[in-house]
Amino acid sequence: MSLQVTIIATTNGNNLKLAELIKSVCEELQYEIDFINLEDQDLPLYTPTQEKGGIPEKAIQITETLIKNDLMIFVAPEYNGSIPPVLNNMVAWVSRAGEDWRQAFNNKMAVVATHSGGGGLKVCRHMREQLEHLGTFVHPRPILTNFGKEFNLDSAKETLSSFKKLIG
């Protein structure tokens, strides 16, 4: 049984590069991968007024992708000590994208990752809190890089391969 993975890069630049590195590790592990760059999705800002115009097709597609996959990997920079707005916006739209939207998060597994100008621990902690609130099991070890800490391939492989053991 192959693990189905969604990698969500929230911004271009260093976090997109990190997401691509993580994707190469997942390919090496022979995981099936869906790759979403949220900046390319151009989701409108969620508001109840905006929702009255209908759920954007991109939000429905993201929701369907998350529902079909076993593991989610969120790669996001730290914005003012927290989660980037584009990720909160995606979660808001997913939570409005139908009656079964909880299947996108509930009882799923996730890894949080960041390349941040600062330490990156705050964004990892906030992503963990949000995902756990939605019912997701988040791996205790984030993939964390910054200008002073390069990508550790061995550590990333160890973290990402641990999920093979969980699904048998």
Tab-separated table of C-alpha atoms in Angstrom:
chain	number	residue	atom	x	y	z
A	1	MET	CA	0.000	0.000	0.000
A	2	SER	CA	1.440	3.338	-1.032
A	3	LEU	CA	1.056	6.419	1.091
A	4	GLN	CA	-0.927	9.243	-0.534
A	5	VAL	CA	0.620	12.623	0.324
A	6	THR	CA	-0.421	16.228	-0.194
A	7	ILE	CA	2.389	18.765	0.046
A	8	ILE	CA	1.119	22.304	0.547
A	9	ALA	CA	3.599	25.099	-0.074
A	10	THR	CA	2.124	28.324	1.220
A	11	THR	CA	4.520	30.800	-0.374
A	12	ASN	CA	7.068	31.009	-3.149
A	13	GLY	CA	10.751	31.543	-2.475
A	14	ASN	CA	12.556	29.566	0.222
A	15	ASN	CA	9.457	27.709	1.412
A	16	LEU	CA	8.664	26.553	-2.099
A	17	LYS	CA	12.275	25.340	-2.408
A	18	LEU	CA	11.891	23.481	0.902
A	19	ALA	CA	8.609	21.947	-0.288
A	20	GLU	CA	10.360	20.742	-3.451
A	21	LEU	CA	13.147	19.173	-1.358
A	22	ILE	CA	10.517	17.425	0.752
A	23	LYS	CA	8.789	16.277	-2.433
A	24	SER	CA	12.020	14.663	-3.641
A	25	VAL	CA	12.294	12.758	-0.336
A	26	CYS	CA	8.683	11.597	-0.703
A	27	GLU	CA	9.392	10.466	-4.274
A	28	GLU	CA	12.385	8.494	-3.031
A	29	LEU	CA	10.100	6.850	-0.462
A	30	GLN	CA	7.709	6.032	-3.344
A	31	TYR	CA	4.814	8.005	-1.918
A	32	GLU	CA	2.065	9.185	-4.269
A	33	ILE	CA	2.176	12.972	-4.230
A	34	ASP	CA	-0.185	15.864	-4.857
A	35	PHE	CA	1.648	19.194	-4.761
A	36	ILE	CA	-0.250	22.425	-4.100
A	37	ASN	CA	1.329	25.864	-4.173
A	38	LEU	CA	-1.228	28.108	-2.452
A	39	GLU	CA	0.087	31.262	-4.097
A	40	ASP	CA	-0.840	29.742	-7.469
A	41	GLN	CA	-4.385	28.952	-6.293
A	42	ASP	CA	-5.376	32.607	-5.971
A	43	LEU	CA	-8.183	31.865	-3.515
A	44	PRO	CA	-10.242	34.958	-2.686
A	45	LEU	CA	-10.159	36.163	0.900
A	46	TYR	CA	-12.768	34.189	2.819
A	47	THR	CA	-15.643	36.262	4.183
A	48	PRO	CA	-19.299	35.276	4.695
A	49	THR	CA	-20.195	37.795	1.985
A	50	GLN	CA	-17.702	36.189	-0.416
A	51	GLU	CA	-19.130	32.754	0.415
A	52	LYS	CA	-22.613	33.878	-0.666
A	53	GLY	CA	-21.181	33.961	-4.195
A	54	GLY	CA	-20.343	30.270	-3.923
A	55	ILE	CA	-17.373	28.162	-2.901
A	56	PRO	CA	-14.473	28.695	-5.329
A	57	GLU	CA	-13.732	25.676	-7.506
A	58	LYS	CA	-10.083	25.775	-6.339
A	59	ALA	CA	-11.237	25.395	-2.703
A	60	ILE	CA	-13.378	22.402	-3.665
A	61	GLN	CA	-10.421	20.830	-5.510
A	62	ILE	CA	-8.097	21.373	-2.533
A	63	THR	CA	-10.691	19.838	-0.205
A	64	GLU	CA	-11.097	16.788	-2.448
A	65	THR	CA	-7.309	16.367	-2.634
A	66	LEU	CA	-6.955	16.523	1.147
A	67	ILE	CA	-9.806	14.046	1.647
A	68	LYS	CA	-8.232	11.411	-0.617
A	69	ASN	CA	-4.765	11.610	0.938
A	70	ASP	CA	-3.328	10.038	4.095
A	71	LEU	CA	-0.575	12.522	4.933
A	72	MET	CA	-0.396	16.300	4.631
A	73	ILE	CA	2.844	18.254	4.681
A	74	PHE	CA	2.453	21.985	5.300
A	75	VAL	CA	5.430	24.178	4.400
A	76	ALA	CA	4.978	27.739	5.620
A	77	PRO	CA	7.074	30.705	6.726
A	78	GLU	CA	6.491	32.480	9.990
A	79	TYR	CA	4.358	35.610	9.574
A	80	ASN	CA	4.447	37.936	12.562
A	81	GLY	CA	5.053	34.986	14.875
A	82	SER	CA	2.256	32.865	13.416
A	83	ILE	CA	0.733	31.208	10.337
A	84	PRO	CA	0.763	32.969	6.957
A	85	PRO	CA	-2.620	34.418	5.959
A	86	VAL	CA	-2.784	32.333	2.780
A	87	LEU	CA	-2.841	29.120	4.879
A	88	ASN	CA	-5.531	30.390	7.264
A	89	ASN	CA	-7.545	31.439	4.230
A	90	MET	CA	-7.245	27.968	2.675
A	91	VAL	CA	-8.382	26.301	5.906
A	92	ALA	CA	-11.332	28.717	6.109
A	93	TRP	CA	-12.458	27.840	2.564
A	94	VAL	CA	-11.967	24.095	3.115
A	95	SER	CA	-14.105	24.316	6.257
A	96	ARG	CA	-16.936	25.747	4.140
A	97	ALA	CA	-16.532	23.406	1.133
A	98	GLY	CA	-19.244	20.919	1.961
A	99	GLU	CA	-20.757	18.740	4.655
A	100	ASP	CA	-17.866	16.252	4.649
A	101	TRP	CA	-15.040	18.831	4.828
A	102	ARG	CA	-13.868	17.408	8.189
A	103	GLN	CA	-12.649	14.340	6.292
A	104	ALA	CA	-9.917	16.593	4.920
A	105	PHE	CA	-8.299	16.808	8.380
A	106	ASN	CA	-9.910	14.404	10.844
A	107	ASN	CA	-7.754	11.337	11.633
A	108	LYS	CA	-5.174	12.344	9.012
A	109	MET	CA	-1.440	12.591	9.615
A	110	ALA	CA	0.616	15.732	9.047
A	111	VAL	CA	4.113	17.131	9.138
A	112	VAL	CA	4.753	20.829	9.520
A	113	ALA	CA	7.796	22.426	7.938
A	114	THR	CA	9.251	25.886	7.574
A	115	HIS	CA	12.065	27.953	6.211
A	116	SER	CA	11.801	31.100	8.271
A	117	GLY	CA	13.940	34.178	8.663
A	118	GLY	CA	13.688	33.682	12.420
A	119	GLY	CA	13.757	30.407	14.269
A	120	GLY	CA	10.516	29.051	12.819
A	121	LEU	CA	9.326	27.386	16.007
A	122	LYS	CA	6.344	29.692	16.436
A	123	VAL	CA	4.840	28.948	13.022
A	124	CYS	CA	5.364	25.215	13.591
A	125	ARG	CA	3.645	25.435	16.979
A	126	HIS	CA	0.705	27.416	15.556
A	127	MET	CA	0.276	25.077	12.568
A	128	ARG	CA	0.328	22.117	14.970
A	129	GLU	CA	-2.329	23.730	17.201
A	130	GLN	CA	-4.601	24.504	14.271
A	131	LEU	CA	-4.250	21.071	12.678
A	132	GLU	CA	-4.741	19.221	15.955
A	133	HIS	CA	-7.848	21.315	16.608
A	134	LEU	CA	-9.166	20.003	13.269
A	135	GLY	CA	-8.474	16.396	14.308
A	136	THR	CA	-5.124	15.827	12.605
A	137	PHE	CA	-2.249	13.856	14.131
A	138	VAL	CA	0.875	16.005	13.705
A	139	HIS	CA	4.324	14.427	13.761
A	140	PRO	CA	6.225	15.652	16.842
A	141	ARG	CA	9.308	16.610	14.789
A	142	PRO	CA	8.900	19.505	12.360
A	143	ILE	CA	11.171	19.962	9.374
A	144	LEU	CA	12.777	23.258	10.199
A	145	THR	CA	15.283	25.281	8.186
A	146	ASN	CA	16.375	28.890	8.248
A	147	PHE	CA	19.312	30.971	7.091
A	148	GLY	CA	21.474	29.451	9.825
A	149	LYS	CA	20.187	25.861	9.618
A	150	GLU	CA	20.262	23.990	6.322
A	151	PHE	CA	17.912	21.214	5.239
A	152	ASN	CA	18.906	17.958	6.972
A	153	LEU	CA	18.183	15.220	4.443
A	154	ASP	CA	18.696	12.344	6.894
A	155	SER	CA	16.381	13.867	9.488
A	156	ALA	CA	13.704	14.588	6.853
A	157	LYS	CA	13.917	11.001	5.559
A	158	GLU	CA	13.579	9.659	9.083
A	159	THR	CA	10.534	11.818	9.801
A	160	LEU	CA	8.807	11.103	6.492
A	161	SER	CA	9.562	7.383	6.444
A	162	SER	CA	8.054	6.929	9.920
A	163	PHE	CA	4.601	7.058	8.327
A	164	LYS	CA	5.283	3.850	6.365
A	165	LYS	CA	5.359	2.025	9.692
A	166	LEU	CA	2.013	3.502	10.703
A	167	ILE	CA	0.115	2.382	7.614
A	168	GLY	CA	1.773	-1.045	7.445
